[in-house]
């Protein structure tokens, strides 16, 4: 109790698990048993509704998945009354208001300017993983991404994806150049990357500032590995092994051909590579274990060694032939393909793409004309679902069924049933695009062929958590000379200051005495299991962890890492938002665990087949967790339905 008080668990930061004054944490039983709500009273229709300003548990917030889980468990229809027929008919209903669903609406309207389109999404905000978080510490607006961040991809954007961004006014290269000109980061100069060794994992709590490379961003120090390691609590043997791994170019696989080396590396985890090929002391493993969390959602025990070539240490001396290799995931393949590299992000990440799509789709939803001015523009949520609007976005609405009225081959319409608050509703449409998650689709469309359903169930989305903490100041970071730390043994495995992106009129002041955001990453993986089982266990872990557990761990982590710099979590933390994504990244094929499929026979290719008037978009359909892939899949799905209409 006294430690709780020291950490500030009693402090009045915003911990809202409530929306608009109404508790949204409802279990499926109560959800299905209540009375119908009046359609005019839905939260999104009330003036002032603005979900990006909510803090506490966000991402897949409480209440958003109750219907989906009831459907999985076979309860969604059992105890509910028959759906109310809204008598609404549309040219197209889109399930999922993420970037893929919104892009599908955009592409469809481009081909049919008068189309009536309804987009259903189960969350309280549109954007799917492209979510915006806002904070006002000390009354100053700070904006950040709740999920997807950067406009970048392992491959060049397709003509369609690039074209869509361009039509929305997003020119990443030009925006990046402009933002560099107006963003002064001199205040961060000299701050270094650090590692925090925690007592539970490394025997003692110790912060070591100044890690030579391998941290976040470019190397910020001239310290050698030996100098750095000498300050750590690692044993002499572990230190010597890390220095050897990092600094010596050894061919650890002599006598093998290039192909043999790559094949072997693709069949062993990076952890096994370190232990059995490089032959490091086991104590070295925790130092690297979580380095893959951000990109893969699992640790080095579940990521193939070849995936990490050439960005991780140990490969230099192997002299591997540069270029693509067949047993690499979508993400890793991109490392070996020539492309025009750029990496730009808006302050709220790719939420701006979603916001600009909504601005383009629905008149009056957001004022302004450019990508730059959109950053400070508010969405008028009351405009999203107006009966006189050609395109409507209905939030808090979980699709439970999309079935052809009659035989799929000849039907003229699809009936769509969705649950919203405590009532089921139905609408009809000529076409349906499922821009939702693959694993949900067999439940929505039980009439799909069994082979397709099995393929849709194959991928297990990657759970992860993006936490944003609003700090009243960052003098402790400055005093310790660090801009962030890897915290490999702790609840969140990174803790970094957010380096702001200035754009348009958004130019937050960032001196150490001013408020700032810190970003933390947590992946609830379970080393020792296969990647897919780790992800399944992670879903359960995230959905059963209350906000208070996150908060306690966040406060403890800040106190231990930054305490020596004078940080007091009870005083210095202003707000916390935990963006919980139990179903996060699309599942990419991982050749440590997945077979190689012949072209056209991978689960995502089988799963995304058109079924009558229903097409499947979303990034799962590409088995690739990237924004451009979500857009490309939307384009394909729209083309399919247009071609069917024309035939
Ligand atoms: C934390 C995180 C960080 C990422 N970072 C990047 C990055 O930096 N760069 C990048 O290019 N990509 C990144 N990605 C991947 C990228 O975000 C995705 O590829 C893309 O945004 C997915 O868009 P989508 O529309 O396919 O799916 P989603 O964004 O998941 O949208 C689908 C929507 O459908 C809803 N839905 C599901 N079932 C139903 C139903 N039955 N009824 C109604 N609605 C339903 C979901 O709740 C969701 O809101 C990241 C992903 C995550 C999770």
XYZ file of C-alpha atoms and ligand atoms in Angstrom:
700
model
C 0.000 0.000 0.000
C 2.726 2.474 0.943
C 4.621 1.697 -2.285
C 1.356 2.300 -4.183
C 1.067 5.716 -2.561
C 4.708 6.535 -3.284
C 4.148 5.680 -6.931
C 1.035 7.837 -7.064
C -1.619 5.181 -7.583
C -3.998 7.505 -5.691
C -3.283 10.519 -7.909
C -6.173 11.967 -9.894
C -4.918 11.322 -13.407
C -7.581 10.527 -15.965
C -8.300 6.808 -15.941
C -11.427 6.748 -17.945
C -12.800 3.379 -18.874
C -16.006 5.351 -19.417
C -17.295 6.914 -22.538
C -19.463 9.968 -22.411
C -20.287 9.271 -18.793
C -21.518 5.744 -19.529
C -19.580 2.684 -18.496
C -18.723 0.785 -21.657
C -17.228 -2.253 -19.964
C -20.152 -4.569 -20.509
C -20.019 -8.328 -20.588
C -21.771 -10.230 -23.326
C -24.500 -11.508 -20.993
C -25.711 -8.051 -20.006
C -25.138 -6.868 -23.550
C -27.609 -9.291 -25.003
C -30.212 -9.063 -22.284
C -31.006 -5.355 -22.224
C -33.513 -3.151 -23.967
C -33.147 -1.544 -27.380
C -31.512 1.896 -27.306
C -33.076 4.828 -29.149
C -31.110 5.298 -32.372
C -30.857 9.031 -31.861
C -29.015 8.627 -28.588
C -25.935 6.824 -29.831
C -22.777 8.398 -28.437
C -21.373 9.425 -31.841
C -24.504 11.512 -32.467
C -24.042 13.620 -29.347
C -22.338 17.016 -29.677
C -18.844 17.075 -28.184
C -18.163 13.390 -28.774
C -14.416 13.164 -29.403
C -12.811 9.774 -28.620
C -9.174 10.796 -29.313
C -9.277 12.859 -26.108
C -10.107 9.813 -23.967
C -7.292 8.372 -21.885
C -7.040 5.158 -19.867
C -7.612 1.871 -21.682
C -7.875 2.575 -25.398
C -7.092 0.607 -28.568
C -9.461 -2.349 -28.332
C -11.291 -0.640 -25.496
C -13.674 -2.370 -23.152
C -17.042 -2.951 -24.750
C -15.696 -3.059 -28.316
C -15.304 -6.832 -28.475
C -18.251 -8.066 -26.388
C -20.439 -8.923 -29.389
C -17.539 -10.504 -31.301
C -16.696 -12.799 -28.400
C -20.358 -13.654 -27.885
C -20.516 -14.635 -31.575
C -17.404 -16.798 -31.217
C -18.930 -18.471 -28.183
C -22.215 -19.093 -29.992
C -24.218 -16.670 -27.817
C -24.717 -13.610 -30.010
C -28.051 -14.692 -31.502
C -29.228 -17.102 -28.838
C -30.554 -14.772 -26.211
C -31.078 -11.689 -28.348
C -34.367 -10.605 -29.843
C -34.754 -10.761 -33.626
C -32.882 -7.969 -35.401
C -34.771 -4.741 -36.042
C -35.014 -4.238 -39.807
C -33.759 -0.694 -40.420
C -35.095 -0.896 -44.020
C -31.846 0.731 -45.076
C -30.382 -0.482 -48.367
C -26.962 0.349 -49.709
C -24.891 -0.251 -52.792
C -22.075 -1.311 -50.512
C -21.750 -2.175 -46.845
C -18.211 -2.278 -45.513
C -17.431 -4.118 -42.302
C -14.470 -2.456 -40.592
C -13.673 1.254 -40.485
C -9.897 0.860 -40.524
C -7.729 2.152 -43.326
C -8.711 -0.790 -45.513
C -12.454 -0.270 -45.035
C -12.225 3.492 -45.498
C -10.020 3.065 -48.571
C -12.546 0.600 -50.006
C -15.259 3.269 -49.666
C -12.949 5.759 -51.359
C -12.154 3.467 -54.308
C -15.791 2.377 -54.691
C -17.055 5.953 -54.774
C -14.384 6.793 -57.359
C -15.994 4.192 -59.650
C -19.603 4.950 -58.708
C -19.988 8.580 -57.687
C -23.569 8.232 -56.439
C -23.036 5.008 -54.482
C -24.696 4.714 -51.081
C -22.203 3.208 -48.657
C -22.432 2.199 -44.991
C -19.301 1.447 -42.942
C -19.741 -0.490 -39.687
C -17.063 -0.585 -37.011
C -17.187 -2.031 -33.523
C -14.941 0.624 -31.929
C -15.970 4.010 -30.548
C -13.747 5.695 -33.168
C -12.977 5.049 -36.826
C -9.479 4.140 -38.082
C -9.024 0.591 -36.761
C -5.355 0.387 -35.807
C -4.921 3.915 -37.133
C -5.976 5.709 -33.953
C -5.235 9.142 -32.587
C -4.502 9.950 -28.932
C -4.659 13.493 -27.570
C -3.389 14.837 -24.250
C -3.457 18.261 -22.648
C -0.830 18.277 -19.885
C -0.665 21.784 -18.459
C -3.325 22.807 -21.001
C -1.009 22.214 -24.014
C -2.139 19.889 -26.789
C 0.101 16.897 -27.438
C -0.908 14.434 -30.144
C 0.371 10.919 -30.707
C -0.414 7.658 -32.463
C -2.385 4.960 -30.692
C -1.406 2.369 -33.294
C 0.093 2.435 -36.760
C 2.766 5.095 -37.064
C 4.773 5.415 -40.246
C 4.193 5.692 -43.944
C 6.805 3.148 -44.920
C 6.760 -0.398 -46.126
C 9.162 -3.214 -46.903
C 8.316 -2.545 -50.575
C 7.515 0.550 -52.599
C 3.882 1.620 -52.318
C 1.773 0.426 -55.259
C 0.432 2.932 -57.753
C -3.018 2.665 -56.121
C -1.786 3.177 -52.553
C 0.525 6.032 -53.526
C -2.210 7.536 -55.677
C -4.693 7.454 -52.806
C -2.252 9.214 -50.467
C -1.517 11.783 -53.113
C -5.216 12.508 -53.698
C -5.568 13.032 -49.943
C -2.717 15.558 -50.070
C -0.095 13.293 -48.502
C 3.298 13.553 -50.190
C 5.559 11.815 -47.659
C 8.904 12.995 -49.038
C 7.854 16.635 -49.284
C 6.161 16.515 -45.865
C 9.248 15.010 -44.301
C 11.513 17.706 -45.772
C 9.170 20.456 -44.617
C 8.840 18.962 -41.160
C 12.627 18.657 -40.802
C 12.912 22.386 -41.574
C 10.429 23.472 -38.931
C 11.290 20.945 -36.215
C 14.129 21.994 -33.952
C 15.467 18.994 -32.063
C 18.658 20.603 -30.758
C 17.277 20.254 -27.244
C 17.672 16.465 -27.593
C 21.234 16.669 -28.869
C 23.737 14.738 -26.796
C 21.051 12.592 -25.185
C 21.899 8.923 -25.478
C 20.222 5.539 -25.638
C 20.318 3.613 -22.385
C 19.682 0.119 -21.090
C 18.023 -0.549 -17.753
C 19.041 -3.849 -16.170
C 16.311 -4.881 -13.711
C 16.977 -6.888 -10.582
C 14.419 -9.591 -11.408
C 16.272 -10.463 -14.638
C 19.861 -9.272 -14.113
C 20.234 -9.462 -10.321
C 20.338 -5.745 -9.640
C 18.632 -2.545 -10.814
C 21.115 -0.543 -12.894
C 20.745 2.120 -15.570
C 23.618 2.289 -18.044
C 23.434 5.320 -20.316
C 25.260 5.403 -23.652
C 24.703 2.214 -25.589
C 26.907 1.998 -28.668
C 24.387 1.752 -31.531
C 21.778 -0.958 -31.522
C 19.422 1.386 -29.725
C 16.663 3.542 -31.101
C 17.767 5.801 -33.949
C 21.348 6.511 -34.993
C 24.298 5.872 -32.659
C 24.405 8.637 -30.081
C 27.695 7.841 -28.422
C 31.336 7.104 -29.174
C 31.539 4.678 -26.245
C 32.909 1.239 -27.241
C 31.079 -1.978 -26.438
C 33.737 -2.941 -23.900
C 33.394 0.374 -22.073
C 29.614 0.105 -22.072
C 29.556 -3.529 -20.972
C 31.990 -2.883 -18.111
C 29.274 -0.732 -16.474
C 26.614 -3.423 -16.698
C 25.843 -6.100 -14.093
C 26.551 -8.832 -16.688
C 29.222 -11.438 -15.853
C 32.669 -11.181 -17.435
C 31.909 -14.118 -19.714
C 28.649 -12.559 -20.952
C 30.403 -9.224 -21.499
C 33.177 -10.879 -23.498
C 30.649 -12.775 -25.618
C 28.584 -9.665 -26.379
C 31.714 -7.715 -27.332
C 32.793 -10.594 -29.618
C 29.352 -10.794 -31.194
C 29.113 -7.056 -31.736
C 32.646 -6.253 -32.826
C 34.276 -9.316 -34.414
C 33.475 -10.485 -37.935
C 33.590 -14.243 -37.510
C 32.333 -16.806 -40.008
C 30.415 -18.998 -37.596
C 29.414 -21.413 -40.373
C 32.636 -22.195 -42.216
C 32.478 -24.713 -45.022
C 28.804 -24.108 -45.873
C 27.651 -22.585 -49.164
C 25.673 -19.348 -49.179
C 22.436 -21.255 -49.769
C 23.201 -23.792 -47.033
C 23.940 -21.027 -44.558
C 20.710 -19.168 -45.399
C 18.619 -22.306 -45.298
C 20.009 -23.297 -41.890
C 19.615 -19.771 -40.527
C 15.996 -19.676 -41.637
C 15.265 -22.884 -39.692
C 16.751 -21.819 -36.357
C 15.698 -19.006 -34.048
C 18.080 -16.117 -33.466
C 18.276 -17.302 -29.875
C 19.477 -20.724 -31.042
C 21.890 -19.064 -33.440
C 23.432 -17.143 -30.538
C 23.557 -20.136 -28.202
C 24.482 -22.956 -30.560
C 26.316 -21.329 -33.449
C 27.924 -18.188 -32.000
C 28.141 -20.091 -28.690
C 27.459 -17.223 -26.300
C 26.909 -17.714 -22.572
C 23.148 -18.118 -21.785
C 23.343 -14.923 -19.733
C 23.667 -13.016 -23.024
C 20.152 -13.982 -24.134
C 18.107 -11.644 -21.872
C 20.156 -8.723 -23.220
C 18.814 -9.381 -26.752
C 15.595 -11.278 -25.993
C 13.114 -8.434 -26.531
C 14.837 -6.598 -29.401
C 12.414 -8.124 -31.901
C 9.271 -7.234 -29.950
C 8.471 -4.040 -31.845
C 8.558 -5.575 -35.308
C 7.555 -9.188 -34.674
C 5.623 -9.092 -31.393
C 7.684 -12.007 -30.075
C 11.211 -12.384 -28.757
C 14.326 -13.807 -30.410
C 13.266 -17.338 -29.385
C 10.470 -17.229 -31.985
C 12.060 -15.250 -34.835
C 14.213 -17.004 -37.417
C 17.869 -15.972 -37.437
C 17.818 -15.200 -41.148
C 14.984 -12.699 -40.569
C 17.384 -10.531 -38.621
C 20.146 -10.450 -41.215
C 21.693 -7.900 -41.642
C 20.347 -5.695 -38.832
C 21.362 -7.804 -35.846
C 24.936 -8.721 -34.880
C 26.571 -12.008 -35.877
C 26.030 -12.006 -39.656
C 28.856 -9.789 -40.874
C 31.488 -12.538 -40.950
C 29.143 -15.010 -42.678
C 29.494 -12.978 -45.880
C 25.985 -13.783 -47.057
C 25.192 -12.844 -50.673
C 22.999 -9.742 -50.556
C 19.551 -10.004 -52.131
C 16.191 -11.644 -51.504
C 15.920 -15.232 -50.316
C 12.767 -17.348 -50.516
C 12.499 -18.222 -46.800
C 12.130 -14.635 -45.569
C 8.948 -13.050 -44.225
C 7.308 -10.123 -46.017
C 8.948 -7.742 -43.547
C 12.462 -9.192 -43.833
C 12.312 -9.577 -47.611
C 11.971 -5.829 -47.901
C 15.419 -5.405 -46.352
C 16.921 -7.042 -49.407
C 14.906 -5.361 -52.139
C 15.905 -2.081 -53.723
C 13.337 0.585 -53.079
C 12.905 4.296 -52.642
C 13.175 4.598 -48.903
C 11.215 7.146 -46.953
C 9.709 7.085 -43.550
C 7.335 9.826 -42.606
C 4.843 10.052 -39.846
C 2.237 12.561 -38.812
C 1.995 13.417 -35.097
C -0.864 10.898 -34.808
C 0.815 8.486 -37.231
C -1.382 6.949 -39.883
C -4.508 8.105 -38.055
C -4.136 11.132 -40.313
C -4.686 8.862 -43.323
C -7.918 7.615 -41.754
C -8.978 11.144 -40.823
C -8.296 12.476 -44.310
C -10.250 9.593 -45.801
C -13.206 10.463 -43.580
C -12.899 14.139 -44.501
C -12.982 13.175 -48.159
C -15.857 10.695 -47.799
C -18.250 12.707 -45.635
C -19.009 16.321 -46.241
C -18.666 18.468 -43.148
C -16.958 15.764 -41.078
C -13.827 17.847 -40.771
C -12.949 21.370 -41.815
C -9.846 22.225 -43.808
C -8.177 21.611 -47.106
C -4.725 20.111 -46.614
C -3.048 17.241 -44.833
C -1.194 19.819 -42.769
C -4.271 21.664 -41.510
C -6.027 18.377 -40.684
C -3.625 17.776 -37.808
C -5.350 20.379 -35.628
C -8.859 19.890 -37.046
C -11.529 18.178 -34.973
C -13.786 15.543 -36.465
C -17.475 16.346 -36.181
C -18.648 12.857 -35.270
C -22.297 13.912 -35.433
C -21.898 14.116 -39.228
C -20.683 10.556 -39.663
C -24.029 8.778 -39.739
C -26.572 11.206 -41.163
C -29.546 9.752 -43.022
C -29.142 12.217 -45.904
C -25.479 11.416 -46.363
C -24.364 9.254 -49.253
C -21.657 7.641 -47.117
C -22.237 6.798 -43.465
C -19.955 5.500 -40.728
C -21.696 3.723 -37.858
C -19.501 3.254 -34.812
C -19.972 0.870 -31.916
C -21.571 -1.538 -34.405
C -20.310 -5.108 -34.639
C -21.291 -7.055 -37.738
C -22.527 -10.516 -36.752
C -23.712 -11.918 -40.060
C -23.394 -11.159 -43.779
C -25.397 -13.634 -45.791
C -26.775 -13.702 -49.317
C -30.529 -13.427 -49.596
C -30.876 -16.695 -51.501
C -28.149 -18.623 -53.233
C -24.722 -16.908 -53.323
C -24.403 -17.420 -57.071
C -27.680 -15.737 -57.986
C -28.665 -13.566 -55.006
C -29.334 -9.895 -55.671
C -28.649 -8.763 -52.129
C -26.781 -9.511 -48.951
C -28.368 -9.065 -45.539
C -26.057 -7.695 -42.877
C -26.883 -8.057 -39.193
C -25.030 -6.041 -36.595
C -25.187 -5.485 -32.867
C -25.114 -2.011 -31.456
C -25.474 -1.269 -27.778
C -28.146 -3.729 -26.693
C -29.994 -4.368 -29.936
C -29.445 -6.228 -33.205
C -30.224 -4.475 -36.497
C -30.255 -5.483 -40.151
C -29.526 -3.635 -43.386
C -29.252 -4.847 -46.996
C -26.663 -4.196 -49.677
C -25.819 -5.123 -53.249
C -22.192 -5.721 -52.262
C -20.302 -6.278 -49.047
C -16.603 -5.740 -48.396
C -15.233 -7.308 -45.239
C -12.433 -4.971 -44.206
C -12.413 -6.607 -40.808
C -10.196 -9.340 -39.401
C -9.821 -12.653 -41.207
C -10.423 -14.800 -38.141
C -13.828 -13.148 -37.658
C -15.053 -13.801 -41.206
C -16.004 -17.508 -40.868
C -18.334 -16.502 -38.016
C -19.906 -13.739 -40.121
C -20.264 -15.903 -43.218
C -20.866 -19.513 -42.135
C -21.910 -20.258 -45.741
C -18.278 -19.910 -46.980
C -16.641 -23.104 -48.317
C -14.904 -25.055 -45.500
C -11.455 -24.740 -47.123
C -11.779 -20.957 -47.227
C -12.954 -20.814 -43.621
C -9.994 -22.914 -42.540
C -7.620 -20.597 -44.433
C -9.194 -17.519 -42.822
C -8.642 -19.035 -39.381
C -4.963 -19.741 -40.041
C -3.302 -16.450 -39.077
C -3.217 -15.393 -35.438
C -3.006 -11.638 -35.119
C -0.080 -10.323 -33.093
C -0.954 -8.739 -29.742
C 0.904 -5.645 -28.637
C 0.473 -2.531 -26.551
C 1.483 1.033 -27.369
C 1.401 3.019 -24.145
C 1.628 6.812 -24.103
C 2.413 8.640 -20.865
C 1.989 12.408 -20.596
C 4.746 13.809 -18.381
C 4.672 17.204 -16.715
C 8.343 17.700 -17.677
C 11.354 15.648 -18.727
C 14.126 17.118 -16.602
C 15.026 13.646 -15.271
C 15.818 12.407 -18.799
C 17.941 15.516 -19.382
C 19.772 15.101 -16.086
C 20.573 11.459 -16.845
C 21.627 12.337 -20.410
C 19.219 9.885 -22.024
C 16.367 10.093 -24.494
C 15.130 6.608 -23.815
C 15.961 3.160 -22.562
C 15.603 -0.432 -23.495
C 14.185 -2.192 -20.461
C 14.406 -5.809 -21.592
C 13.269 -7.461 -18.373
C 10.428 -5.118 -17.485
C 6.687 -4.976 -18.094
C 7.168 -2.592 -21.003
C 10.379 -3.384 -22.862
C 11.087 0.129 -24.124
C 10.588 3.588 -22.642
C 11.394 6.539 -24.896
C 10.717 10.224 -25.157
C 8.506 11.044 -28.102
C 10.436 13.275 -30.476
C 7.670 15.501 -31.851
C 6.905 16.033 -35.529
C 6.061 19.644 -36.267
C 3.568 20.195 -39.047
C 1.387 23.147 -40.006
C 0.380 24.993 -36.867
C 1.230 22.044 -34.604
C 4.555 22.973 -33.022
C 4.711 21.895 -29.377
C 7.373 23.497 -27.229
C 9.786 20.864 -26.001
C 12.168 22.286 -23.432
C 12.891 19.906 -20.515
C 10.643 21.929 -18.194
C 7.668 21.573 -20.543
C 5.268 18.622 -20.798
C 6.127 15.858 -23.228
C 4.913 12.370 -24.106
C 6.859 9.193 -23.378
C 6.181 6.025 -25.343
C 6.387 2.457 -24.095
C 5.989 -0.895 -25.824
C 4.702 -4.118 -24.319
C 4.166 -7.422 -26.065
C 2.510 -10.094 -23.913
C 4.447 -12.955 -25.503
C 5.272 -16.243 -23.790
C 8.777 -17.428 -24.753
C 9.055 -21.153 -25.239
C 5.836 -21.577 -27.238
C 5.440 -21.364 -31.018
C 4.830 -17.845 -32.340
C 1.132 -18.583 -32.936
C 0.656 -20.028 -29.433
C 2.488 -17.057 -27.937
C 0.035 -14.820 -29.758
C -2.982 -16.782 -28.567
C -1.724 -16.619 -24.987
C -1.109 -12.897 -25.460
C -4.729 -12.241 -26.470
C -5.958 -13.837 -23.264
C -3.353 -12.007 -21.198
C -4.259 -8.586 -22.574
C -7.993 -9.023 -22.261
C -7.735 -10.140 -18.652
C -5.337 -7.407 -17.486
C -7.053 -4.382 -15.924
C -5.832 -0.841 -16.451
C -4.705 -0.652 -12.808
C -2.118 -3.399 -13.438
C -0.725 -1.461 -16.377
C -0.683 1.744 -14.355
C 1.101 0.165 -11.389
C 3.769 -1.313 -13.666
C 4.213 1.929 -15.592
C 4.693 3.947 -12.423
C 7.104 1.378 -10.998
C 9.091 1.336 -14.234
C 9.395 5.130 -14.390
C 10.411 5.275 -10.726
C 13.150 2.664 -11.114
C 14.564 3.818 -14.458
C 14.360 7.592 -13.955
C 14.311 7.892 -10.162
C 18.075 8.639 -10.055
C 17.345 11.668 -12.258
C 14.777 12.967 -9.778
C 11.639 11.589 -11.468
C 8.705 11.218 -9.108
C 5.864 9.234 -10.718
C 3.320 10.543 -8.222
C 4.153 14.120 -9.210
C 5.380 13.932 -12.798
C 2.832 11.711 -14.542
C -0.132 13.647 -15.879
C -2.051 11.012 -17.870
C -1.713 7.495 -19.223
C -3.225 5.906 -22.300
C -2.752 2.196 -22.824
C -3.463 1.354 -26.465
C -4.219 -2.322 -26.109
C -4.220 -4.274 -29.381
C -4.934 -7.951 -28.586
C -5.512 -8.414 -32.318
C -2.725 -6.198 -33.613
C -0.402 -6.848 -36.548
C -1.665 -9.066 -39.363
C -0.039 -12.490 -39.097
C 2.963 -12.684 -41.439
C 4.328 -16.076 -42.420
C 7.289 -16.979 -40.278
C 9.418 -19.752 -41.751
C 10.511 -20.930 -38.365
C 6.950 -22.146 -37.860
C 5.086 -22.011 -41.167
C 5.540 -24.140 -44.297
C 6.366 -22.698 -47.715
C 3.233 -22.697 -49.854
C 3.184 -22.790 -53.668
C 2.089 -19.491 -55.212
C -1.655 -19.000 -54.842
C -1.985 -21.565 -52.060
C -1.031 -19.671 -48.942
C -3.863 -19.240 -46.436
C -4.253 -15.535 -47.158
C -4.642 -16.190 -50.883
C -7.207 -18.940 -50.355
C -8.963 -16.962 -47.648
C -9.459 -13.772 -49.657
C -11.421 -15.321 -52.546
C -14.577 -13.453 -53.534
C -17.767 -15.211 -52.449
C -20.674 -13.991 -54.547
C -21.461 -10.437 -53.506
C -18.959 -10.534 -50.648
C -15.283 -9.574 -51.053
C -12.549 -9.536 -48.463
C -10.185 -6.621 -47.865
C -7.970 -5.806 -44.797
C -4.278 -6.352 -44.168
C -4.808 -9.993 -43.044
C -5.785 -10.691 -46.648
C -2.180 -9.854 -47.587
C -0.660 -11.499 -44.477
C 1.337 -8.296 -44.120
C 1.009 -5.724 -41.346
C 1.445 -2.572 -43.386
C -0.781 0.325 -44.260
C -0.155 0.094 -47.997
C -1.169 -3.562 -47.918
C -4.468 -2.645 -46.262
C -5.050 -0.133 -49.083
C -4.037 -2.581 -51.834
C -6.407 -5.215 -50.495
C -9.225 -2.654 -50.453
C -8.510 -1.834 -54.074
C -8.598 -5.507 -55.065
C -11.860 -6.112 -53.198
C -13.530 -3.145 -54.922
C -12.277 -4.297 -58.323
C -13.746 -7.742 -57.666
C -17.194 -6.374 -56.877
C -17.097 -3.964 -59.813
C -16.133 -6.825 -62.148
C -18.962 -8.946 -60.763
C -21.417 -6.067 -61.325
C -20.205 -5.728 -64.898
C -20.440 -9.440 -65.695
C 0.277 -1.246 -33.067
C 0.420 -1.274 -34.571
C 1.400 -0.524 -35.202
C 1.525 -0.543 -36.588
N 2.476 0.258 -37.185
C 2.512 0.341 -38.526
C 3.378 1.282 -39.165
O 4.121 2.022 -38.509
N 3.357 1.351 -40.528
C 2.528 0.558 -41.281
O 2.533 0.670 -42.514
N 1.698 -0.342 -40.688
C 1.675 -0.466 -39.345
N 0.802 -1.331 -38.745
C -0.055 -2.154 -39.586
C -1.208 -1.309 -40.129
O -1.752 -0.607 -39.072
C -2.280 -2.146 -40.646
O -1.812 -2.914 -41.716
C -3.489 -1.358 -41.150
O -3.773 -0.193 -40.423
C -4.620 -2.320 -41.044
O -5.778 -1.730 -41.540
P -7.060 -2.604 -41.724
O -8.149 -1.669 -42.094
O -6.769 -3.756 -42.599
O -7.346 -3.246 -40.288
P -7.711 -2.552 -38.935
O -7.018 -1.270 -38.760
O -7.549 -3.580 -37.890
O -9.253 -2.194 -39.115
C -10.244 -3.202 -39.135
C -11.394 -2.712 -38.316
O -12.462 -3.647 -38.446
C -13.052 -3.790 -37.171
N -13.831 -5.021 -37.139
C -13.387 -6.299 -37.022
N -14.415 -7.141 -37.000
C -15.539 -6.393 -37.101
C -16.929 -6.691 -37.121
N -17.365 -7.947 -37.086
N -17.813 -5.665 -37.199
C -17.386 -4.390 -37.257
N -16.069 -4.053 -37.251
C -15.162 -5.041 -37.176
C -11.848 -3.810 -36.261
O -12.200 -3.651 -34.923
C -11.075 -2.635 -36.829
O -11.541 -1.432 -36.279
C 0.667 -1.345 -37.359
C -0.318 -2.128 -36.723
C -0.443 -2.082 -35.345
C -1.501 -2.920 -34.686
